[in-house]
Amino acid sequence: MSAAREENHVIYCLDMVKAYGANVVLDDIDFKVSRGEFVTVVGPSGCGKSTMLRLILGQERHTSGTMLIDGREIYHPDVTRGIVFQRYSLFPHLTAMENVMIGKLFTATCLELLGSMETSRDEAMYYLKKVGLEDDAKKKPHQLSGGQQQRVAIAQALIMKPEILMMDEPYGALDPYTREDLQMFILEVWEETGMTIFFVTHDLEEAVFLGSRVVAFSQYYSDGRHGLKHGARIVSDYDLGRSIKSTEVKKSPAFSDLIHRIRHESFEPKFCQSVKAFNQTHPDSFMTLTEEQGAVAAEVVESI
Amino acid sequence: MRFFDNKNVNQQMPQKEAQMQMLKWIWSVGVNVLSRIWNTVKTFFSLHYCPSRVAKVLLAIVPFVLLLGTYIHFSNKRHEENPRDKILPTISQMYEQVKIYVVETDKRTDKNLFVDDTLASLKRLLIGVSIASVLSLIWGLSMGIYPWVRSTWMPFVTFVSIIPPLAILPIIFIGLGVEELGKISLIVLGITFLMTRDLKIAVENIPREQIVKALTLGASSWAIVYRIIFPQVMPRFIEMIRVYLSPAWLFLIAAEAIASKNGLAYRIFLSRRYLNMSLIIPIVFWITSIGFLMNFILKKILDWKYRWYVDIKNG
């Protein structure tokens, strides 16, 4: 792989394993993401999609293999990767305005702090306007609705202009209308900023609607290692194109077909595909198997 | 046949019929009223009962009235047998003693004993609680934040906080003397470890997400402590002081009872020697009032400075 292509990948994992003691959560992950991609990640409960997010965030370290963010190893969360959680993203003791502004205060040097309070405030106001909450600047998070809270949390992350915006089931607690509203909102943000978004969700419809690339993790597959508990892998990886879709697309048959396919491939415990048969149509997707795995997998495929 | 019968009855006994109807009516009203009362009583004792504002106040008064009534009853009974009874003094007896204590200056020391005692006790209590607060705040926060502090000190704090402070009272008095230092130390030792432990738990209860979020916004370790953790722990800390004021009073009273020259508890235990219940009861009431006031002030501070915390807690 040439260095030039490598540079273009914000996330690059090769043979990455994450295990807690003997419990392997992520098994031999090969994964790379191009700049500006909207990656949505789905998978059954406990398949390690949130673990994957924490690894990219730097909250945890992988056990073995390679993982590079922007071409470098990472050890802690930092400003290059913003995060929006489902809950607890906002600081409860600060107003909406202060919540958005606080990143600027954190990163300002002492000298800057003296002079740049006003500029920071203006910038925070700009982002609050962008998320449509300029009138609620003085409210504390508990006075805002769930949807408004998530908007502030997004603004809070955006002000730091992160390389990757990570979102961990951000709309999981919202009602369907607010959810769709915020889906359109994040698409607008994505189109405008062109940033890479890594969006974990358990809602398949949301994943297929939002993502320019849908990645499904699953622990339900076979690689010939019978009786061994194995961690999750990426079982399917679809390229959905980077054009923005309208909500009308949710009603189309192709849309629901894809949802059913992913549900079948990733969520059905009884459906164990061979590692060789994974549906990885995205140009960035790749998979390296050890010789042993490959050989066993080939046998499995033949026997089928 | 029926037709005939009815006709007969109607013609013969119109008056009886009216009486019967009257009785039926009274019966149904009675049953209705009784069943309503029964339902009200049933609801009152069930867990579905929602007391109105007035009912809440009335119910809250009941135990106080019971206590006061019982006291006055037995006090009167004893005074019928012996008008000079000291064990359960009457209100007027207490008034006499309180007047001497509060208004008159003591001839021997030339001081107003009431003011002197109150200030002495308050000084010890507030200094003790302040020192304990500062120590536990620094210690508890560091334990909640830094793993090495937690690993070093947590087992020790857990162990020491189990030692009953009154058991080491003699050691404190022998080691630090029976003067102010000894008394304040007892309060400090009595509550610091417990407060430290609670503060560490309060820090740990801040969701991990908050710290991660702050890191992604470029916060340094120090900024996380004083911009994220400290402001969020503060309201819990104030609540903690409210709780630990009670044990602080306990240790103050113990210290003053054993060795002191002044203080409210000293006065109580001095009065005990003369069976002077007329002064003991009012001082207990005074101490309770001070405690109540402190509790009230802390609650107001919480309401005023940490509205967000109170709102979230109340849902």
XYZ file of C-alpha atoms in Angstrom, chain A residues 57 59 78-79 81 83 85 88-93 103 106-107 142 153 156 160, chain B residues 207-210 212-219 223 227-228 231-232 308 311-312:
40
model
C -11.542 7.842 20.811
C -10.432 5.985 25.912
C -7.804 14.633 22.445
C -9.099 17.534 20.354
C -11.695 13.518 17.798
C -17.566 13.015 20.754
C -22.666 10.623 23.720
C -23.834 13.121 29.829
C -22.270 14.990 26.918
C -23.101 18.349 28.443
C -21.751 19.735 31.683
C -24.814 20.179 33.918
C -23.419 23.138 35.847
C -13.486 24.009 24.594
C -9.613 24.876 27.675
C -7.311 25.309 24.715
C -31.674 20.276 32.307
C -23.564 18.755 22.380
C -19.841 21.871 21.612
C -13.095 22.422 18.188
C -20.108 9.998 34.655
C -16.931 8.886 32.909
C -18.332 10.518 29.760
C -17.845 13.958 31.280
C -13.772 11.968 28.163
C -15.780 14.839 26.737
C -13.582 17.400 28.505
C -10.462 15.678 27.159
C -11.808 15.862 23.590
C -12.314 19.578 24.184
C -8.636 19.927 25.022
C -8.862 20.155 28.816
C -8.751 22.178 34.095
C -13.761 23.366 35.837
C -15.584 20.016 35.646
C -18.104 22.568 40.480
C -20.081 19.338 40.164
C -29.222 23.087 38.526
C -33.611 20.839 39.898
C -32.014 17.666 38.562
